Amino acid sequence: MGISKEDEVFVSEIKSGNKMAFEAIVLKYQPKLMSALIGYTKSRDQAEELSQKTFLRVWQKIESFRGDSGLFTWIYRIGINLAKNDFASSHARSSKITDSLDQTDHDIPHHLSPEVELIALESEHRIMDFIQTLDADTKTAFTLREIDGRTYDEIAQILECPIGTVRSRIFRARQLILEFMNQENILNG
């Protein structure tokens, strides 16, 4: 895919120390990065912190950017790697996703009884907690596909692995989630 002409100019300017070009890149890509990081971490605060770390790393490592991929792909990869490292060092895996469930829209029909809504919400919490227990590679691939809506090609590029590996990780995540749902009797209500 490669880098766009506009981003190529920005990168050249940033490599020359132009802080305004760097600010332009931040303004251009931070909203997309934040969206992805919120999808990954389920915490706006954590996503903001990771976003700041990501752009700091971009500033520090811009010399290593070769332009083989799009600039956002490179930035995204840095952000996801920082998130994975943060996730691996944190022992509070289940709290990452449940902290923000109250801020998300739920696919629970409003005409259901309060008891049924509560059961559905509890089931959703249990599933999201389970997703947090998946190994980092499986969780990342699944999150990029199911939460961020990325294509398999995009995920392969971001994770720097073959598309077959991406498909395998996503299939495995779905399989594990279904097994969990069966064990917890979530599918049968």
PDB file of N, CA and C in Angstrom, residues 6-75:
ATOM      1  N   GLU A   6       0.827  13.203   0.814  1.00  0.00           N
ATOM      2  CA  GLU A   6       0.676  14.176   1.897  1.00  0.00           C
ATOM      3  C   GLU A   6       1.455  13.736   3.138  1.00  0.00           C
ATOM      4  N   ASP A   7       1.289  12.453   3.516  1.00  0.00           N
ATOM      5  CA  ASP A   7       1.995  11.945   4.692  1.00  0.00           C
ATOM      6  C   ASP A   7       3.502  11.901   4.461  1.00  0.00           C
ATOM      7  N   GLU A   8       3.900  11.639   3.223  1.00  0.00           N
ATOM      8  CA  GLU A   8       5.324  11.626   2.891  1.00  0.00           C
ATOM      9  C   GLU A   8       5.947  12.998   3.165  1.00  0.00           C
ATOM     10  N   VAL A   9       5.233  14.056   2.803  1.00  0.00           N
ATOM     11  CA  VAL A   9       5.703  15.419   3.063  1.00  0.00           C
ATOM     12  C   VAL A   9       5.777  15.663   4.572  1.00  0.00           C
ATOM     13  N   PHE A  10       4.722  15.258   5.296  1.00  0.00           N
ATOM     14  CA  PHE A  10       4.719  15.430   6.752  1.00  0.00           C
ATOM     15  C   PHE A  10       5.903  14.707   7.393  1.00  0.00           C
ATOM     16  N   VAL A  11       6.137  13.472   6.987  1.00  0.00           N
ATOM     17  CA  VAL A  11       7.224  12.681   7.569  1.00  0.00           C
ATOM     18  C   VAL A  11       8.568  13.353   7.302  1.00  0.00           C
ATOM     19  N   SER A  12       8.764  13.804   6.091  1.00  0.00           N
ATOM     20  CA  SER A  12      10.004  14.496   5.739  1.00  0.00           C
ATOM     21  C   SER A  12      10.202  15.737   6.612  1.00  0.00           C
ATOM     22  N   GLU A  13       9.127  16.489   6.799  1.00  0.00           N
ATOM     23  CA  GLU A  13       9.190  17.694   7.638  1.00  0.00           C
ATOM     24  C   GLU A  13       9.456  17.340   9.103  1.00  0.00           C
ATOM     25  N   ILE A  14       8.816  16.294   9.581  1.00  0.00           N
ATOM     26  CA  ILE A  14       9.013  15.875  10.976  1.00  0.00           C
ATOM     27  C   ILE A  14      10.453  15.415  11.183  1.00  0.00           C
ATOM     28  N   LYS A  15      10.986  14.673  10.217  1.00  0.00           N
ATOM     29  CA  LYS A  15      12.379  14.223  10.310  1.00  0.00           C
ATOM     30  C   LYS A  15      13.343  15.404  10.350  1.00  0.00           C
ATOM     31  N   SER A  16      12.920  16.521   9.780  1.00  0.00           N
ATOM     32  CA  SER A  16      13.732  17.748   9.810  1.00  0.00           C
ATOM     33  C   SER A  16      13.506  18.550  11.092  1.00  0.00           C
ATOM     34  N   GLY A  17      12.640  18.034  11.968  1.00  0.00           N
ATOM     35  CA  GLY A  17      12.397  18.696  13.245  1.00  0.00           C
ATOM     36  C   GLY A  17      11.237  19.675  13.250  1.00  0.00           C
ATOM     37  N   ASN A  18      10.408  19.661  12.223  1.00  0.00           N
ATOM     38  CA  ASN A  18       9.275  20.578  12.121  1.00  0.00           C
ATOM     39  C   ASN A  18       8.153  20.120  13.053  1.00  0.00           C
ATOM     40  N   LYS A  19       7.997  20.842  14.155  1.00  0.00           N
ATOM     41  CA  LYS A  19       6.981  20.471  15.147  1.00  0.00           C
ATOM     42  C   LYS A  19       5.564  20.722  14.648  1.00  0.00           C
ATOM     43  N   MET A  20       5.392  21.697  13.771  1.00  0.00           N
ATOM     44  CA  MET A  20       4.050  21.963  13.231  1.00  0.00           C
ATOM     45  C   MET A  20       3.579  20.804  12.351  1.00  0.00           C
ATOM     46  N   ALA A  21       4.493  20.194  11.621  1.00  0.00           N
ATOM     47  CA  ALA A  21       4.143  19.029  10.806  1.00  0.00           C
ATOM     48  C   ALA A  21       3.739  17.870  11.720  1.00  0.00           C
ATOM     49  N   PHE A  22       4.459  17.734  12.831  1.00  0.00           N
ATOM     50  CA  PHE A  22       4.117  16.687  13.794  1.00  0.00           C
ATOM     51  C   PHE A  22       2.732  16.938  14.382  1.00  0.00           C
ATOM     52  N   GLU A  23       2.453  18.187  14.744  1.00  0.00           N
ATOM     53  CA  GLU A  23       1.132  18.531  15.278  1.00  0.00           C
ATOM     54  C   GLU A  23       0.035  18.229  14.257  1.00  0.00           C
ATOM     55  N   ALA A  24       0.332  18.448  12.985  1.00  0.00           N
ATOM     56  CA  ALA A  24      -0.648  18.154  11.932  1.00  0.00           C
ATOM     57  C   ALA A  24      -0.944  16.657  11.871  1.00  0.00           C
ATOM     58  N   ILE A  25       0.091  15.841  12.028  1.00  0.00           N
ATOM     59  CA  ILE A  25      -0.095  14.382  12.038  1.00  0.00           C
ATOM     60  C   ILE A  25      -0.921  13.973  13.253  1.00  0.00           C
ATOM     61  N   VAL A  26      -0.622  14.561  14.395  1.00  0.00           N
ATOM     62  CA  VAL A  26      -1.392  14.249  15.606  1.00  0.00           C
ATOM     63  C   VAL A  26      -2.858  14.608  15.392  1.00  0.00           C
ATOM     64  N   LEU A  27      -3.119  15.805  14.886  1.00  0.00           N
ATOM     65  CA  LEU A  27      -4.506  16.224  14.639  1.00  0.00           C
ATOM     66  C   LEU A  27      -5.203  15.315  13.629  1.00  0.00           C
ATOM     67  N   LYS A  28      -4.464  14.878  12.639  1.00  0.00           N
ATOM     68  CA  LYS A  28      -5.042  14.038  11.586  1.00  0.00           C
ATOM     69  C   LYS A  28      -5.368  12.630  12.087  1.00  0.00           C
ATOM     70  N   TYR A  29      -4.466  12.048  12.871  1.00  0.00           N
ATOM     71  CA  TYR A  29      -4.605  10.631  13.206  1.00  0.00           C
ATOM     72  C   TYR A  29      -5.012  10.319  14.641  1.00  0.00           C
ATOM     73  N   GLN A  30      -4.948  11.273  15.543  1.00  0.00           N
ATOM     74  CA  GLN A  30      -5.286  10.961  16.930  1.00  0.00           C
ATOM     75  C   GLN A  30      -6.733  10.475  17.103  1.00  0.00           C
ATOM     76  N   PRO A  31      -7.725  11.073  16.438  1.00  0.00           N
ATOM     77  CA  PRO A  31      -9.091  10.559  16.622  1.00  0.00           C
ATOM     78  C   PRO A  31      -9.240   9.085  16.215  1.00  0.00           C
ATOM     79  N   LYS A  32      -8.643   8.703  15.091  1.00  0.00           N
ATOM     80  CA  LYS A  32      -8.709   7.302  14.656  1.00  0.00           C
ATOM     81  C   LYS A  32      -7.981   6.392  15.636  1.00  0.00           C
ATOM     82  N   LEU A  33      -6.824   6.856  16.106  1.00  0.00           N
ATOM     83  CA  LEU A  33      -6.056   6.062  17.060  1.00  0.00           C
ATOM     84  C   LEU A  33      -6.817   5.916  18.367  1.00  0.00           C
ATOM     85  N   MET A  34      -7.396   7.001  18.847  1.00  0.00           N
ATOM     86  CA  MET A  34      -8.181   6.953  20.087  1.00  0.00           C
ATOM     87  C   MET A  34      -9.322   5.952  19.962  1.00  0.00           C
ATOM     88  N   SER A  35     -10.018   5.984  18.852  1.00  0.00           N
ATOM     89  CA  SER A  35     -11.124   5.056  18.633  1.00  0.00           C
ATOM     90  C   SER A  35     -10.641   3.613  18.721  1.00  0.00           C
ATOM     91  N   ALA A  36      -9.532   3.334  18.084  1.00  0.00           N
ATOM     92  CA  ALA A  36      -8.977   1.980  18.110  1.00  0.00           C
ATOM     93  C   ALA A  36      -8.533   1.590  19.513  1.00  0.00           C
ATOM     94  N   LEU A  37      -7.881   2.505  20.209  1.00  0.00           N
ATOM     95  CA  LEU A  37      -7.390   2.194  21.555  1.00  0.00           C
ATOM     96  C   LEU A  37      -8.524   2.048  22.560  1.00  0.00           C
ATOM     97  N   ILE A  38      -9.575   2.834  22.405  1.00  0.00           N
ATOM     98  CA  ILE A  38     -10.745   2.660  23.274  1.00  0.00           C
ATOM     99  C   ILE A  38     -11.363   1.295  23.003  1.00  0.00           C
ATOM    100  N   GLY A  39     -11.435   0.911  21.735  1.00  0.00           N
ATOM    101  CA  GLY A  39     -11.949  -0.412  21.394  1.00  0.00           C
ATOM    102  C   GLY A  39     -11.106  -1.524  21.989  1.00  0.00           C
ATOM    103  N   TYR A  40      -9.813  -1.307  22.066  1.00  0.00           N
ATOM    104  CA  TYR A  40      -8.916  -2.326  22.600  1.00  0.00           C
ATOM    105  C   TYR A  40      -8.933  -2.355  24.120  1.00  0.00           C
ATOM    106  N   THR A  41      -8.841  -1.184  24.741  1.00  0.00           N
ATOM    107  CA  THR A  41      -8.706  -1.136  26.204  1.00  0.00           C
ATOM    108  C   THR A  41     -10.028  -1.033  26.942  1.00  0.00           C
ATOM    109  N   LYS A  42     -11.062  -0.514  26.271  1.00  0.00           N
ATOM    110  CA  LYS A  42     -12.372  -0.256  26.879  1.00  0.00           C
ATOM    111  C   LYS A  42     -12.287   0.788  27.984  1.00  0.00           C
ATOM    112  N   SER A  43     -11.278   1.641  27.907  1.00  0.00           N
ATOM    113  CA  SER A  43     -11.112   2.697  28.906  1.00  0.00           C
ATOM    114  C   SER A  43     -10.631   3.964  28.205  1.00  0.00           C
ATOM    115  N   ARG A  44     -11.435   5.006  28.271  1.00  0.00           N
ATOM    116  CA  ARG A  44     -11.052   6.274  27.627  1.00  0.00           C
ATOM    117  C   ARG A  44      -9.768   6.821  28.253  1.00  0.00           C
ATOM    118  N   ASP A  45      -9.660   6.778  29.569  1.00  0.00           N
ATOM    119  CA  ASP A  45      -8.467   7.294  30.244  1.00  0.00           C
ATOM    120  C   ASP A  45      -7.219   6.539  29.806  1.00  0.00           C
ATOM    121  N   GLN A  46      -7.324   5.232  29.776  1.00  0.00           N
ATOM    122  CA  GLN A  46      -6.187   4.416  29.371  1.00  0.00           C
ATOM    123  C   GLN A  46      -5.849   4.664  27.901  1.00  0.00           C
ATOM    124  N   ALA A  47      -6.871   4.806  27.067  1.00  0.00           N
ATOM    125  CA  ALA A  47      -6.651   5.075  25.644  1.00  0.00           C
ATOM    126  C   ALA A  47      -5.957   6.423  25.447  1.00  0.00           C
ATOM    127  N   GLU A  48      -6.357   7.432  26.216  1.00  0.00           N
ATOM    128  CA  GLU A  48      -5.714   8.748  26.115  1.00  0.00           C
ATOM    129  C   GLU A  48      -4.240   8.670  26.501  1.00  0.00           C
ATOM    130  N   GLU A  49      -3.967   7.947  27.573  1.00  0.00           N
ATOM    131  CA  GLU A  49      -2.581   7.784  28.004  1.00  0.00           C
ATOM    132  C   GLU A  49      -1.764   7.053  26.941  1.00  0.00           C
ATOM    133  N   LEU A  50      -2.335   5.981  26.395  1.00  0.00           N
ATOM    134  CA  LEU A  50      -1.644   5.224  25.352  1.00  0.00           C
ATOM    135  C   LEU A  50      -1.464   6.056  24.085  1.00  0.00           C
ATOM    136  N   SER A  51      -2.445   6.875  23.766  1.00  0.00           N
ATOM    137  CA  SER A  51      -2.342   7.744  22.594  1.00  0.00           C
ATOM    138  C   SER A  51      -1.175   8.718  22.755  1.00  0.00           C
ATOM    139  N   GLN A  52      -1.056   9.304  23.936  1.00  0.00           N
ATOM    140  CA  GLN A  52       0.056  10.222  24.198  1.00  0.00           C
ATOM    141  C   GLN A  52       1.398   9.500  24.089  1.00  0.00           C
ATOM    142  N   LYS A  53       1.472   8.308  24.671  1.00  0.00           N
ATOM    143  CA  LYS A  53       2.702   7.520  24.588  1.00  0.00           C
ATOM    144  C   LYS A  53       3.018   7.164  23.138  1.00  0.00           C
ATOM    145  N   THR A  54       1.970   6.854  22.382  1.00  0.00           N
ATOM    146  CA  THR A  54       2.157   6.481  20.980  1.00  0.00           C
ATOM    147  C   THR A  54       2.766   7.632  20.192  1.00  0.00           C
ATOM    148  N   PHE A  55       2.194   8.824  20.330  1.00  0.00           N
ATOM    149  CA  PHE A  55       2.711   9.948  19.555  1.00  0.00           C
ATOM    150  C   PHE A  55       4.091  10.395  20.045  1.00  0.00           C
ATOM    151  N   LEU A  56       4.374  10.210  21.317  1.00  0.00           N
ATOM    152  CA  LEU A  56       5.727  10.463  21.808  1.00  0.00           C
ATOM    153  C   LEU A  56       6.703   9.500  21.127  1.00  0.00           C
ATOM    154  N   ARG A  57       6.309   8.235  21.053  1.00  0.00           N
ATOM    155  CA  ARG A  57       7.142   7.225  20.393  1.00  0.00           C
ATOM    156  C   ARG A  57       7.291   7.534  18.902  1.00  0.00           C
ATOM    157  N   VAL A  58       6.215   8.007  18.268  1.00  0.00           N
ATOM    158  CA  VAL A  58       6.284   8.388  16.850  1.00  0.00           C
ATOM    159  C   VAL A  58       7.336   9.484  16.668  1.00  0.00           C
ATOM    160  N   TRP A  59       7.305  10.499  17.532  1.00  0.00           N
ATOM    161  CA  TRP A  59       8.272  11.604  17.446  1.00  0.00           C
ATOM    162  C   TRP A  59       9.699  11.074  17.620  1.00  0.00           C
ATOM    163  N   GLN A  60       9.870  10.162  18.586  1.00  0.00           N
ATOM    164  CA  GLN A  60      11.202   9.632  18.883  1.00  0.00           C
ATOM    165  C   GLN A  60      11.720   8.694  17.797  1.00  0.00           C
ATOM    166  N   LYS A  61      10.817   7.971  17.150  1.00  0.00           N
ATOM    167  CA  LYS A  61      11.212   6.912  16.213  1.00  0.00           C
ATOM    168  C   LYS A  61      10.930   7.242  14.748  1.00  0.00           C
ATOM    169  N   ILE A  62      10.579   8.474  14.438  1.00  0.00           N
ATOM    170  CA  ILE A  62      10.199   8.822  13.067  1.00  0.00           C
ATOM    171  C   ILE A  62      11.314   8.494  12.064  1.00  0.00           C
ATOM    172  N   GLU A  63      12.554   8.547  12.499  1.00  0.00           N
ATOM    173  CA  GLU A  63      13.676   8.220  11.610  1.00  0.00           C
ATOM    174  C   GLU A  63      13.615   6.773  11.128  1.00  0.00           C
ATOM    175  N   SER A  64      13.000   5.904  11.925  1.00  0.00           N
ATOM    176  CA  SER A  64      12.931   4.488  11.545  1.00  0.00           C
ATOM    177  C   SER A  64      11.756   4.184  10.614  1.00  0.00           C
ATOM    178  N   PHE A  65      10.883   5.168  10.386  1.00  0.00           N
ATOM    179  CA  PHE A  65       9.747   4.947   9.485  1.00  0.00           C
ATOM    180  C   PHE A  65      10.262   4.907   8.052  1.00  0.00           C
ATOM    181  N   ARG A  66      10.009   3.772   7.358  1.00  0.00           N
ATOM    182  CA  ARG A  66      10.527   3.564   6.009  1.00  0.00           C
ATOM    183  C   ARG A  66       9.514   3.896   4.921  1.00  0.00           C
ATOM    184  N   GLY A  67       8.235   3.946   5.270  1.00  0.00           N
ATOM    185  CA  GLY A  67       7.227   4.241   4.263  1.00  0.00           C
ATOM    186  C   GLY A  67       6.728   3.022   3.512  1.00  0.00           C
ATOM    187  N   ASP A  68       7.076   1.816   4.000  1.00  0.00           N
ATOM    188  CA  ASP A  68       6.592   0.589   3.358  1.00  0.00           C
ATOM    189  C   ASP A  68       5.090   0.431   3.517  1.00  0.00           C
ATOM    190  N   SER A  69       4.574   0.963   4.600  1.00  0.00           N
ATOM    191  CA  SER A  69       3.133   0.917   4.864  1.00  0.00           C
ATOM    192  C   SER A  69       2.646   2.350   5.016  1.00  0.00           C
ATOM    193  N   GLY A  70       1.343   2.502   5.157  1.00  0.00           N
ATOM    194  CA  GLY A  70       0.797   3.830   5.393  1.00  0.00           C
ATOM    195  C   GLY A  70       1.255   4.355   6.745  1.00  0.00           C
ATOM    196  N   LEU A  71       1.307   5.658   6.876  1.00  0.00           N
ATOM    197  CA  LEU A  71       1.745   6.265   8.134  1.00  0.00           C
ATOM    198  C   LEU A  71       0.818   5.881   9.279  1.00  0.00           C
ATOM    199  N   PHE A  72      -0.497   5.905   9.034  1.00  0.00           N
ATOM    200  CA  PHE A  72      -1.401   5.542  10.118  1.00  0.00           C
ATOM    201  C   PHE A  72      -1.216   4.087  10.526  1.00  0.00           C
ATOM    202  N   THR A  73      -0.949   3.212   9.572  1.00  0.00           N
ATOM    203  CA  THR A  73      -0.710   1.803   9.910  1.00  0.00           C
ATOM    204  C   THR A  73       0.476   1.690  10.861  1.00  0.00           C
ATOM    205  N   TRP A  74       1.524   2.440  10.598  1.00  0.00           N
ATOM    206  CA  TRP A  74       2.712   2.435  11.453  1.00  0.00           C
ATOM    207  C   TRP A  74       2.374   2.988  12.838  1.00  0.00           C
ATOM    208  N   ILE A  75       1.657   4.107  12.873  1.00  0.00           N
ATOM    209  CA  ILE A  75       1.247   4.717  14.148  1.00  0.00           C
ATOM    210  C   ILE A  75       0.353   3.751  14.920  1.00  0.00           C
TER     211      ILE A  75
END
